[in-house]
Each structure stands twice: as structure tokens, then as C-alpha cells.
Short mmCIF file of C-alpha atoms in Angstrom, two decimals:
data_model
loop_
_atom_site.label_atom_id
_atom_site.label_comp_id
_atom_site.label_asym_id
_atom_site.label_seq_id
_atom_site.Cartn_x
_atom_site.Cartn_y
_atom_site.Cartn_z
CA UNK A 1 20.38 -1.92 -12.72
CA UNK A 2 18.92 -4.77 -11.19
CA UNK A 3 15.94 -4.58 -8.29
CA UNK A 4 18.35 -6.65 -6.08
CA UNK A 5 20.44 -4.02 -5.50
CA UNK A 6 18.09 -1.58 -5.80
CA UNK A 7 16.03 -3.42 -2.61
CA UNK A 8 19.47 -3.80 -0.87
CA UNK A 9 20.00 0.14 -0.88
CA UNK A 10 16.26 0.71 0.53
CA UNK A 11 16.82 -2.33 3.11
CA UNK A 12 17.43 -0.01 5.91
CA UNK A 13 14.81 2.28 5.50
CA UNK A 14 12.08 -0.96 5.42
CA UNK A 15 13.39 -1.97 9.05
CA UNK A 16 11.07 0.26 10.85
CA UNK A 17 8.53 0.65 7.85
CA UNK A 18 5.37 -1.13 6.74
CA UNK A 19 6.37 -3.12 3.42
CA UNK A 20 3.68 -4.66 1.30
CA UNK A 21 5.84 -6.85 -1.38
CA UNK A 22 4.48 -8.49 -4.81
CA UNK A 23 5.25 -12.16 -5.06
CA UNK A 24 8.31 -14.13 -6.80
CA UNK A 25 11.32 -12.48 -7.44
CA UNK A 26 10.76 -9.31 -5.34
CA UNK A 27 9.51 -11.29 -2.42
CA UNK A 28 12.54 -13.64 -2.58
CA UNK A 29 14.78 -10.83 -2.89
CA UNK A 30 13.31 -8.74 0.34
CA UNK A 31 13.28 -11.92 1.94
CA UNK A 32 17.28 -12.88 1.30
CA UNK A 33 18.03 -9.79 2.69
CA UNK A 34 16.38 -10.31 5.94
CA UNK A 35 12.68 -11.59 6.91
CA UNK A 36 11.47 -9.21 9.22
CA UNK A 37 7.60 -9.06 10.90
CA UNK A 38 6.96 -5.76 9.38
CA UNK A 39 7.09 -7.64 5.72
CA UNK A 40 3.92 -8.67 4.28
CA UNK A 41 4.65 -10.97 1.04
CA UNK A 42 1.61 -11.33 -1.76
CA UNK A 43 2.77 -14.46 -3.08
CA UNK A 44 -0.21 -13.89 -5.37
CA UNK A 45 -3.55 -12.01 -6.15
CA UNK A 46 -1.22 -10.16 -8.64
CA UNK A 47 -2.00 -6.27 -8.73
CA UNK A 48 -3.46 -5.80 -5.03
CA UNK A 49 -0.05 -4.89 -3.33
CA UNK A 50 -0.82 -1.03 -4.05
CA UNK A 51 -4.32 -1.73 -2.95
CA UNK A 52 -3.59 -2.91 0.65
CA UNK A 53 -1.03 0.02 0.61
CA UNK A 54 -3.65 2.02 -0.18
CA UNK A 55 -5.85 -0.16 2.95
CA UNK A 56 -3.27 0.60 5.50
CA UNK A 57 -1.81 3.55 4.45
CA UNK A 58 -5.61 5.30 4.81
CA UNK A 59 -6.18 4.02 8.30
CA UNK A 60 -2.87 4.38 9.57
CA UNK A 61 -1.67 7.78 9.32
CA UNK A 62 0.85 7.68 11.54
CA UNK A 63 3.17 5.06 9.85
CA UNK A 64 4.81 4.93 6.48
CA UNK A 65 3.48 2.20 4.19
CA UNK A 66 6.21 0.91 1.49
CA UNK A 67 4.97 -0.88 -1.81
CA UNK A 68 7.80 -2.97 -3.79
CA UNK A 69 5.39 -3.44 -6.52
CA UNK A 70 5.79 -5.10 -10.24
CA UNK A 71 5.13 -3.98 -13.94
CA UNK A 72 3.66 -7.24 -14.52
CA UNK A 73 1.48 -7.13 -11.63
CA UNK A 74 0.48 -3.74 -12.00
CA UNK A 75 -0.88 -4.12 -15.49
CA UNK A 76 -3.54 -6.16 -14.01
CA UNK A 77 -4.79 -3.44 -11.95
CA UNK A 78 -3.99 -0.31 -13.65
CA UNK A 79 -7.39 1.20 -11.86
CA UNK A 80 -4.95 1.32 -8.97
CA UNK A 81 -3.89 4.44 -9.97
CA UNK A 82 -6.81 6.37 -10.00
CA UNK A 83 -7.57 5.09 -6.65
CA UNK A 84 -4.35 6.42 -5.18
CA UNK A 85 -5.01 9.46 -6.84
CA UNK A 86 -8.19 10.64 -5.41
CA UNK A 87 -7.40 9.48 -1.78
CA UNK A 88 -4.20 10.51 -1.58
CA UNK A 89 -2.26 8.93 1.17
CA UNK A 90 0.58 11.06 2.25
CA UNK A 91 2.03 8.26 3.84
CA UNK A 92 2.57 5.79 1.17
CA UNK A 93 5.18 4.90 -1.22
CA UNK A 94 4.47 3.25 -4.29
CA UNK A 95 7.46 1.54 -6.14
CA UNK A 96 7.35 -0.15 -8.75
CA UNK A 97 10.14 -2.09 -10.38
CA UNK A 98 9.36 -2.46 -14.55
CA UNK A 99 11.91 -5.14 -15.94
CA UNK A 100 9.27 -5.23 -18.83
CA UNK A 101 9.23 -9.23 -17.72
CA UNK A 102 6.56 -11.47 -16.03
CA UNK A 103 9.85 -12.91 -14.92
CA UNK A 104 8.41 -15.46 -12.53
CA UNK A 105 6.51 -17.52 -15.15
CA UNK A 106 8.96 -17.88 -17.77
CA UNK A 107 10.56 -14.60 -18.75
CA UNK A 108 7.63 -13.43 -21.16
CA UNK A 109 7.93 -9.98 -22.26
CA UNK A 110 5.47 -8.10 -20.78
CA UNK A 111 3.35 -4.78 -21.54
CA UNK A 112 6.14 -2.51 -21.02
CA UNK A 113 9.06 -4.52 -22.83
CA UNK A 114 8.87 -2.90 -25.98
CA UNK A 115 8.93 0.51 -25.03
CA UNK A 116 5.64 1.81 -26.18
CA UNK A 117 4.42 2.14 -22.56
CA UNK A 118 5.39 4.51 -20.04
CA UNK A 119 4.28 3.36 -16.68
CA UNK A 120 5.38 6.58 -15.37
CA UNK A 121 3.25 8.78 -17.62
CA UNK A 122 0.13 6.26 -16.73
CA UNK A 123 0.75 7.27 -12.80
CA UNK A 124 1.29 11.56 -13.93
CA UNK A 125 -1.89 10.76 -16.05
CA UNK A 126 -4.01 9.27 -13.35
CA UNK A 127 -3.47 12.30 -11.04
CA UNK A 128 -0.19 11.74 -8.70
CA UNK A 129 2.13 14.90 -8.63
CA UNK A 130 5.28 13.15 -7.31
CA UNK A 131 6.16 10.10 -9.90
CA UNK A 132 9.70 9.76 -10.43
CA UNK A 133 11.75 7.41 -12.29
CA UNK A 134 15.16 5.57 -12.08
CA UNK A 135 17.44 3.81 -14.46
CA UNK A 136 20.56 3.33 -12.26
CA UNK A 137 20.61 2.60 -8.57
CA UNK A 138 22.07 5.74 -7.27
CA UNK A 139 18.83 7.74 -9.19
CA UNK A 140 16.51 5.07 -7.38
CA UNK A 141 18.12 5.59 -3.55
CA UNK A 142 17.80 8.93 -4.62
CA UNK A 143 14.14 8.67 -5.55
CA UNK A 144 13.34 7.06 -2.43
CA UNK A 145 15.19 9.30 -0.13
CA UNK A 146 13.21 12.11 -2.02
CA UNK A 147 9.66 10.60 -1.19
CA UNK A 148 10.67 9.70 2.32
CA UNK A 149 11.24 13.51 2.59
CA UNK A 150 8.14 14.70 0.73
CA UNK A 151 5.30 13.39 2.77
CA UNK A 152 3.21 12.41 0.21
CA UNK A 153 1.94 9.95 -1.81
CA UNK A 154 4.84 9.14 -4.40
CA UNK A 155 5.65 6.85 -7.18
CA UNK A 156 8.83 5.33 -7.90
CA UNK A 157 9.02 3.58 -11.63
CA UNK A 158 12.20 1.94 -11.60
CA UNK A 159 13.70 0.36 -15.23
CA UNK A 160 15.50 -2.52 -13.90
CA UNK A 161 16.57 -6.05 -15.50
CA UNK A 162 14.89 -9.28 -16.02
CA UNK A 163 16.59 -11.02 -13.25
CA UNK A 164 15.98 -12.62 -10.16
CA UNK A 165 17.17 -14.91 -7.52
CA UNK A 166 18.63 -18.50 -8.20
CA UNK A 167 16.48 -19.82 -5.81
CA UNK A 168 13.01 -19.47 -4.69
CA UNK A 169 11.65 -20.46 -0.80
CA UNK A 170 10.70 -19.34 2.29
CA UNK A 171 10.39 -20.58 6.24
CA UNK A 172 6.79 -18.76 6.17
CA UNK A 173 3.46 -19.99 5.86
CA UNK A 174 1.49 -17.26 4.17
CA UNK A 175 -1.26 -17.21 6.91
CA UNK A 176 1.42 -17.05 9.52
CA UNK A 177 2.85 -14.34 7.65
CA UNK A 178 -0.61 -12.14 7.89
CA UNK A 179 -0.90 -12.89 11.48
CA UNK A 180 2.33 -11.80 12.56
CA UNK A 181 1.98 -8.75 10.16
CA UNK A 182 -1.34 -7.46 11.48
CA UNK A 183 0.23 -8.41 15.29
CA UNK A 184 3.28 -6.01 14.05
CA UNK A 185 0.83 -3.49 13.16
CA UNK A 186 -0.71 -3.67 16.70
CA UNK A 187 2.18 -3.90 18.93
CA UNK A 188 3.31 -0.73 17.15
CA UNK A 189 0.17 1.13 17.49
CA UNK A 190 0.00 0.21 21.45
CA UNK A 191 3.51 1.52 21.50
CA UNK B 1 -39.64 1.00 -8.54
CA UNK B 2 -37.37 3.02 -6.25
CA UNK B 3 -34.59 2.42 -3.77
CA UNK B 4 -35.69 2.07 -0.60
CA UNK B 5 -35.27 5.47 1.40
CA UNK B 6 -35.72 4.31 4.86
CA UNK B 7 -34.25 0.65 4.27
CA UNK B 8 -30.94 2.28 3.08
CA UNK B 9 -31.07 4.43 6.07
CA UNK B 10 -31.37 1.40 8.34
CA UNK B 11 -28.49 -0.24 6.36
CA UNK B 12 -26.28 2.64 7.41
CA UNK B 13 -27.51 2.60 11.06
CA UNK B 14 -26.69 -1.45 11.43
CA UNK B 15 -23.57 -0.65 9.53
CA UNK B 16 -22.55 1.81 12.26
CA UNK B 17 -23.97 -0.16 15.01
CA UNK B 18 -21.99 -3.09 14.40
CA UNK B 19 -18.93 -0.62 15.02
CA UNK B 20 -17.88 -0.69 11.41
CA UNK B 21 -15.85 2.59 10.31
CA UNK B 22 -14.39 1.95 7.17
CA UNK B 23 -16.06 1.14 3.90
CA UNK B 24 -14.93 0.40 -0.08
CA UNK B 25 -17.28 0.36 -2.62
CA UNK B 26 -18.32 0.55 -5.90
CA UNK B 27 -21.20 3.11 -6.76
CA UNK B 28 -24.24 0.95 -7.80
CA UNK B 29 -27.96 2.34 -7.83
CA UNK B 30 -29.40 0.21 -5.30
CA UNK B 31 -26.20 1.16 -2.72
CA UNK B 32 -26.63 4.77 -3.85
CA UNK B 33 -28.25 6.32 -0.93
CA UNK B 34 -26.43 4.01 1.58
CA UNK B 35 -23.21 5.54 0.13
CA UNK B 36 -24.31 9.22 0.24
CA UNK B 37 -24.94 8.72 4.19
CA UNK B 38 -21.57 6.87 4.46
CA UNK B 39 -19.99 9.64 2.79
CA UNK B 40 -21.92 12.67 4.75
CA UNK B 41 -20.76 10.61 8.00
CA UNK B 42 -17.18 12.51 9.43
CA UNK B 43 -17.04 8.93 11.55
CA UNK B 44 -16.61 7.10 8.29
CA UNK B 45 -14.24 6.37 5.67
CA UNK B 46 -15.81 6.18 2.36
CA UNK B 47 -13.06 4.30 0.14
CA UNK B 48 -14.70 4.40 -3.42
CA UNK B 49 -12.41 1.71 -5.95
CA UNK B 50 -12.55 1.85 -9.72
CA UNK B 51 -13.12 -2.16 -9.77
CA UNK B 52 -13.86 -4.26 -6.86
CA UNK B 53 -11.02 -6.38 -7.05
CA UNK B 54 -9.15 -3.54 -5.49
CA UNK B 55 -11.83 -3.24 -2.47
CA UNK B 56 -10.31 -6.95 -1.58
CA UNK B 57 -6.63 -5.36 -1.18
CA UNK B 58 -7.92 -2.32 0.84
CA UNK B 59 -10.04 -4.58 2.64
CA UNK B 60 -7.18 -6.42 3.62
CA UNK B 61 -5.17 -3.57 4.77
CA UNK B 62 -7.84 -1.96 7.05
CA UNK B 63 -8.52 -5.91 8.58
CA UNK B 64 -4.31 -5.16 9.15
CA UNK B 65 -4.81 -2.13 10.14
CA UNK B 66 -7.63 -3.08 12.92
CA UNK B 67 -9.70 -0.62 11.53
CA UNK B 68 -13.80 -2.14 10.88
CA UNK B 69 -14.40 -2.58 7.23
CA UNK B 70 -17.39 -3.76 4.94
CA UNK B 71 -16.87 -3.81 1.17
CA UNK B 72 -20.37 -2.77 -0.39
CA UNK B 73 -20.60 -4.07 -4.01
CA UNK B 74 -22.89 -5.23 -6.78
CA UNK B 75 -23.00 -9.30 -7.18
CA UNK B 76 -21.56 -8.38 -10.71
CA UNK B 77 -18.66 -6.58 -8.87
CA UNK B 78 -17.80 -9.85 -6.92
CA UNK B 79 -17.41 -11.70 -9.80
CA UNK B 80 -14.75 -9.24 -11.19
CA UNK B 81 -12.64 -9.85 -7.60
CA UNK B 82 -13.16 -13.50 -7.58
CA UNK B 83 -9.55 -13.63 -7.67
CA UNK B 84 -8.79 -11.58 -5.32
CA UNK B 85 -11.34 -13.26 -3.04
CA UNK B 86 -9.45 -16.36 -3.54
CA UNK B 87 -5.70 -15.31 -3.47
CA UNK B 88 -5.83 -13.10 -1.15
CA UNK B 89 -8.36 -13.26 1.26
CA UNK B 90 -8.84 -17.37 1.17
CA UNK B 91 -5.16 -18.03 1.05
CA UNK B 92 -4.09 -15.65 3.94
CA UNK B 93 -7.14 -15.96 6.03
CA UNK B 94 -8.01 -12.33 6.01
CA UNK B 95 -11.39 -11.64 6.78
CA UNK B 96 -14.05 -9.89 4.82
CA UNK B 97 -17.75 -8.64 5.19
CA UNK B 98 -19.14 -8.28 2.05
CA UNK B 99 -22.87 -6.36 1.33
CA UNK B 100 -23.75 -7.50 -2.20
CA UNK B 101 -26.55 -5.76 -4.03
CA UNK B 102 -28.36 -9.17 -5.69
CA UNK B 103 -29.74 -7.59 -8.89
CA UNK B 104 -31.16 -9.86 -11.56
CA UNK B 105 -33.20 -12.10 -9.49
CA UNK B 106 -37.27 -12.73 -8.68
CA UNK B 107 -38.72 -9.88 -9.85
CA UNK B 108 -35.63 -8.55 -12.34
CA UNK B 109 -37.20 -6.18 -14.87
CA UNK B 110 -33.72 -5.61 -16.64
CA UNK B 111 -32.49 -8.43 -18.77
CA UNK B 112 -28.44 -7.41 -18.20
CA UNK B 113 -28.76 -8.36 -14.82
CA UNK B 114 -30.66 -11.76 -14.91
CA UNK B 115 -27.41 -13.74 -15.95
CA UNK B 116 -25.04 -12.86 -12.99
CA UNK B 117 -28.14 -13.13 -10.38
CA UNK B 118 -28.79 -16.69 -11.41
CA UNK B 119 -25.46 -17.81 -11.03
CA UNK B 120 -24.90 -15.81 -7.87
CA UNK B 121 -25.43 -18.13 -5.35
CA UNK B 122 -23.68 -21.07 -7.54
CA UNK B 123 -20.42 -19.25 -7.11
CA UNK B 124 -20.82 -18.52 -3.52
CA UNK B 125 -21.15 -21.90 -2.66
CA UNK B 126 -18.56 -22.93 -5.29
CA UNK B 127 -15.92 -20.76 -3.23
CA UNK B 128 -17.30 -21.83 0.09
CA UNK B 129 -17.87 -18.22 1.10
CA UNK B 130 -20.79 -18.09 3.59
CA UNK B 131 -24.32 -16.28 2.95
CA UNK B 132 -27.43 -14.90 3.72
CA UNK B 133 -30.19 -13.46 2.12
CA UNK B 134 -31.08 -9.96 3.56
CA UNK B 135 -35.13 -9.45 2.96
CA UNK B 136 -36.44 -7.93 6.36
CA UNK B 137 -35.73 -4.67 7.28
CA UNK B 138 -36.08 -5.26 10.77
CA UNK B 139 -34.08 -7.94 10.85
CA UNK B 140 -30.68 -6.60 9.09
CA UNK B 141 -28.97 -4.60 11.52
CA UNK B 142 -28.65 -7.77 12.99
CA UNK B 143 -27.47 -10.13 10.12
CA UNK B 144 -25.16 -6.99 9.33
CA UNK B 145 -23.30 -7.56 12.53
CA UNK B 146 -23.82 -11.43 12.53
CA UNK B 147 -22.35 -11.31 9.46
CA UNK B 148 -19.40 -9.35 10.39
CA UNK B 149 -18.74 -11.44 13.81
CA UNK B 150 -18.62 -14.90 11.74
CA UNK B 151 -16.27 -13.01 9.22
CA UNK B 152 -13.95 -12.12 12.39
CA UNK B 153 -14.01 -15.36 14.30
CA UNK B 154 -13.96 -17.73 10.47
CA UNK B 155 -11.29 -15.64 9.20
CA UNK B 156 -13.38 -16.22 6.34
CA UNK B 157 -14.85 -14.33 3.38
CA UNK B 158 -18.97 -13.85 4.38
CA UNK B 159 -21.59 -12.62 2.48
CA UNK B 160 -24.96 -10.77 2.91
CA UNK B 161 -27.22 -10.78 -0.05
CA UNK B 162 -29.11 -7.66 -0.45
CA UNK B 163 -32.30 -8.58 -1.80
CA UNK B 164 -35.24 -6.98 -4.02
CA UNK B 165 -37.27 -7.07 -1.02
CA UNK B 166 -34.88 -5.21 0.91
CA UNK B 167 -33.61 -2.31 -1.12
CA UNK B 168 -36.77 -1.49 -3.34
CA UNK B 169 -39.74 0.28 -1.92
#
């Protein structure tokens, strides 16, 4: 399956949602669908997308934090794990789409390529009860309508290929995309 | 040499007086008491990160969130998020009060710390993050929330160096 299509099932469920995205192909792919102010893009510092999930989902209960997060970038911060283990958020998603691929630079295989390691088994190891994982995009909808449901923190490990988009751009500075994401935030909360 | 008793205590009160609510951190001997109060405190949130690269993403995410947040970490600890600091923070002006324990400077006994404190203040001013040196106990509560202002209105990474003076009795 390929996280396009896997991002195009879940579109309508990020509408409403906080979404914390990791950069390149993901980004692009989130953002072809539909820029919205809820989306916050890390178009680098590769492994803290889980980590600001873990930021906002702690001191905002009441919303649901999404993060479309990468094997490649979640390599670098493995420690991630542990963290979202012992606090717990019951209000955050963590996905993350393994195409065993730091696709963005050049293809190279990464970590998980040669089958040896099981992202999935890192996530059950560090502590979280509800990992799940998805090799066609039905299973993955599936997975996500499942943590939606569950109300707690969940992990999504998603085997998908090492593709992306043709192109690569975006109408958004990055610092105009934090300011109208933490604006978002607060409009919502005055709401 | 022990860590200061009443200076940590002081700490904690200029932390809560500058309205801060939220903080990450990574366990280090000269924080250690500041952290059990933080933790004891039901007004807090005590977010305690396996490496302090990650404090820079929850940082982030409670500065989204609106909530208050310091990140309390050893100056060896901010060199292990120095990209973080930079690719995150720098590049999407998010800002960030950082309390950095400055161990291995005047008066270091231990010889694993003396490399990272010498260089400490080199990378600080290498990034352009903004510091100060925090030596008087009555004087901190007040850099504390100085230092937390300029990090609001800068949009800036700041940093307050917690000194020898400061954190050893």
C-alpha cells in the first residue's frame, strides 16, 4: 500500500483534529490533499513529531492530537517511546508509516528495510498496550477507526512503499505555519 | 558539597511565580530537589524525557498549546538537542525557556564535566541563543521570569545558566 492513500482514507478524520506531520513526502502528501490551519508540518528536526504530540496532547485533553510520523524519523528518537509510555496521553495517535526508506534524501534503505526490525514490537516493548499494524489500506482505516474509538494512546505501524509525490512545495512559510497553528489551537479552546 | 536546599526551593517558587505550569526535564543531581517539588506540586506538570532533544518537541507543543513551560536540563543535555534547538525552535520561532544546570566550571571537582562547561557558553553564543548567569539567590526569581518574558516577546530560544554559586550550599 502506499501512505498516499493511506493519508487520503484518514483525510476526513484530520479536518477537525490536531495533526502534527513529519517533513517531505508525508508533509507533501497531507498537504495535496488539502492545507488546512489545524496542520502543523516539521519540515525538519527529524524525530520530534511524536514529541510535540506528546506536548499538546498532555496539555490539551480535550482535543485529539494526530501524529503522521516516519520510520526514518523515528529511528532518531526511539526514546520517544518510552516517553509516551509513562505519560500516557489518551488523546493521541501515533502513526507511523515504515516504507523502510529515508525516501526524501535519496531512497536509502533505512533501519527497518531489511526486515530484522519490528517497529511495532519496539512500541509493545516500550510499554504501549494498543500498537497495531497495517499492510493494506483497508487494515490501516481500520486501525485508525479502532484508536479513534479506544481513547487512548495508540500506535499505528503501517508497512507502506517507498514512494512519494512527484513534486515537492508549499504556499507556507514555516513560521507562518506555527502561528496560525497555535492561533487554531486558541480559537478552538475559546470556542 | 551539597545541593542547595533552600536555593532549589526558591527556584521552584520563581518558577511558579512567573506563572509557569508545565515543565520537561531530564533528572540531573543539581535539579534533583527542584524536580521533587515540581513533581509533589498537583499545579504542575512534571514531563520527565529520556533525552532532551525530546523536551524541545514537548516544549513546542505546550508553547502551542498556551500552556507555561520551562525545560530544566543539564548544559550536557543541551548539547544532545542542539538540533532540535535549531530546527525546530529557531526555524519556526517557537519560544523556549531553558534552566541549564552549568556543571564543569570554576570550582568543578569532577573531570567529566569540565569539557562541556568550557565550551558552554561558546555554543550559546554560536547559536545566538540569549543568556544569563544565575549566581544570586535573591536575585533569580526575577531573571527566571525575565528570562521567560524575553523568550515570549523574541520568539527566541533563552537561556539561564545555573551556576555553582547558585545550586551548591
Amino acid at each position: 500500500m502506499e501512505r498516499a492513500g493511506c493519508i487520503e482514507m484518514i483525510y476526513p478524520e484530520l479536518e477537525d483534529r490536531i495533526v502534527v506531520t513529519i517533513m517531505g513526502a508525508c508533509a507533501q502528501e497531507l498537504y495535496n490533499l488539502g492545507d488546512r490551519d489545524n496542520f502543523f508540518y516539521l519540515q525538519h528536526a527529524m524525530g520530534l513529531a511524536s514529541s510535540i504530540g506528546l506536548g499538546l496532547a498532555m496539555h490539551l485533553p480535550a482535543e485529539r492530537v494526530i501524529v503522521l510520523d516516519g520510520d526514518g524519523s523515528v529511528l532518531m528518537n526511539l526514546g520517544t517511546f518510552v516517553t509516551l509510555a509513562r505519560y500516557r496521553p489518551r488523546n493521541l495517535i501515533h502513526v507511523v508509516f515504515d516504507n523502510g526508506s529515508l525516501l526524501s534524501t535519496g531512497g536509502f534503505e533505512s533501519q527497518t528495510a531489511a526486515g530484522v526490525t519490528d517497529l511495532a514490537a519496539i512500541a509493545r516493548g516500550a510499554g504501549i498496550e494498543h500498537v497495531a499494524t497495517a499492510s493494506t489500506t483497508i487494515e490501516f482505516g481500520e486501525a485508525f477507526l479502532a484508536a479513534l474509538e479506544c481513547e487512548d494512546l495508540s500506535v499505528i505501524v503501517a508497512k507502506v512503499a517507498a514512494v512519494g509525490p512527484e513534486h515537492y512545495g508549499m504556499d507556507l512559510h514555516l513560521p507562518e505555519n506555527a502561528f496560525r497553528f497555535k492561533r487554531w489551537i486558541k480559537t478552538r479552546k475559546r470556542a | 558539597m551539597t545541593v542547595s536546599y533552600e536555593n532549589s526551593k526558591t527556584i521552584f517558587e520563581g518558577i511558579k511565580a512567573a506563572g509557569i505550569r508545565s515543565v520537561s526535564a531530564l533528572p540531573e543531581t543539581w535539579l534533583g530537589l527542584l524536580l521533587g517539588r515540581i513533581e509533589e506540586d498537583p499545579d504542575m506538570t512534571l514531563v520527565q524525557v529520556a533525552k532532551e532533544e525530546e523536551a524541545i518537541g514537548i516544549a513546542a507543543g505546550a508553547y502551542f498549546a498556551g500552556t507555561p513551560h520551562v525545560l530544566l536540563m543539564q548544559n550536557h543535555g543541551f548539547f544532545g538537542a542542539v538540533n532540535g534547538l535549531v530546527s525546530l525552535a529557531m526555524l519556526y520561532h517557537i519560544p523556549l525557556c531553558m534552566l541549564i544546570a552549568y556543571r564543569g566550571h570554576w570550582g568543578e571537582p569532577y573531570p567529566w564535566h569540565t569539557r562541556g562547561g568550557i565550551v558552554t557558553e561558546g555554543v550559546l553564543r554560536a547559536l545566538g541563543i540569549p543568556f544569563e548567569h544565575a549566581r544570586d539567590p535573591m536575585k533569580v526569581a526575577k531573571q527566571i521570569r525575565e528570562a521567560w518574558t524575553f523568550s515570549q516577546s523574541s520568539l527566541s530560544p533563552v537561556a539561564l545558566l545555573l551556576t555553582r554559586d547558585l545550586m551548591e550550599d
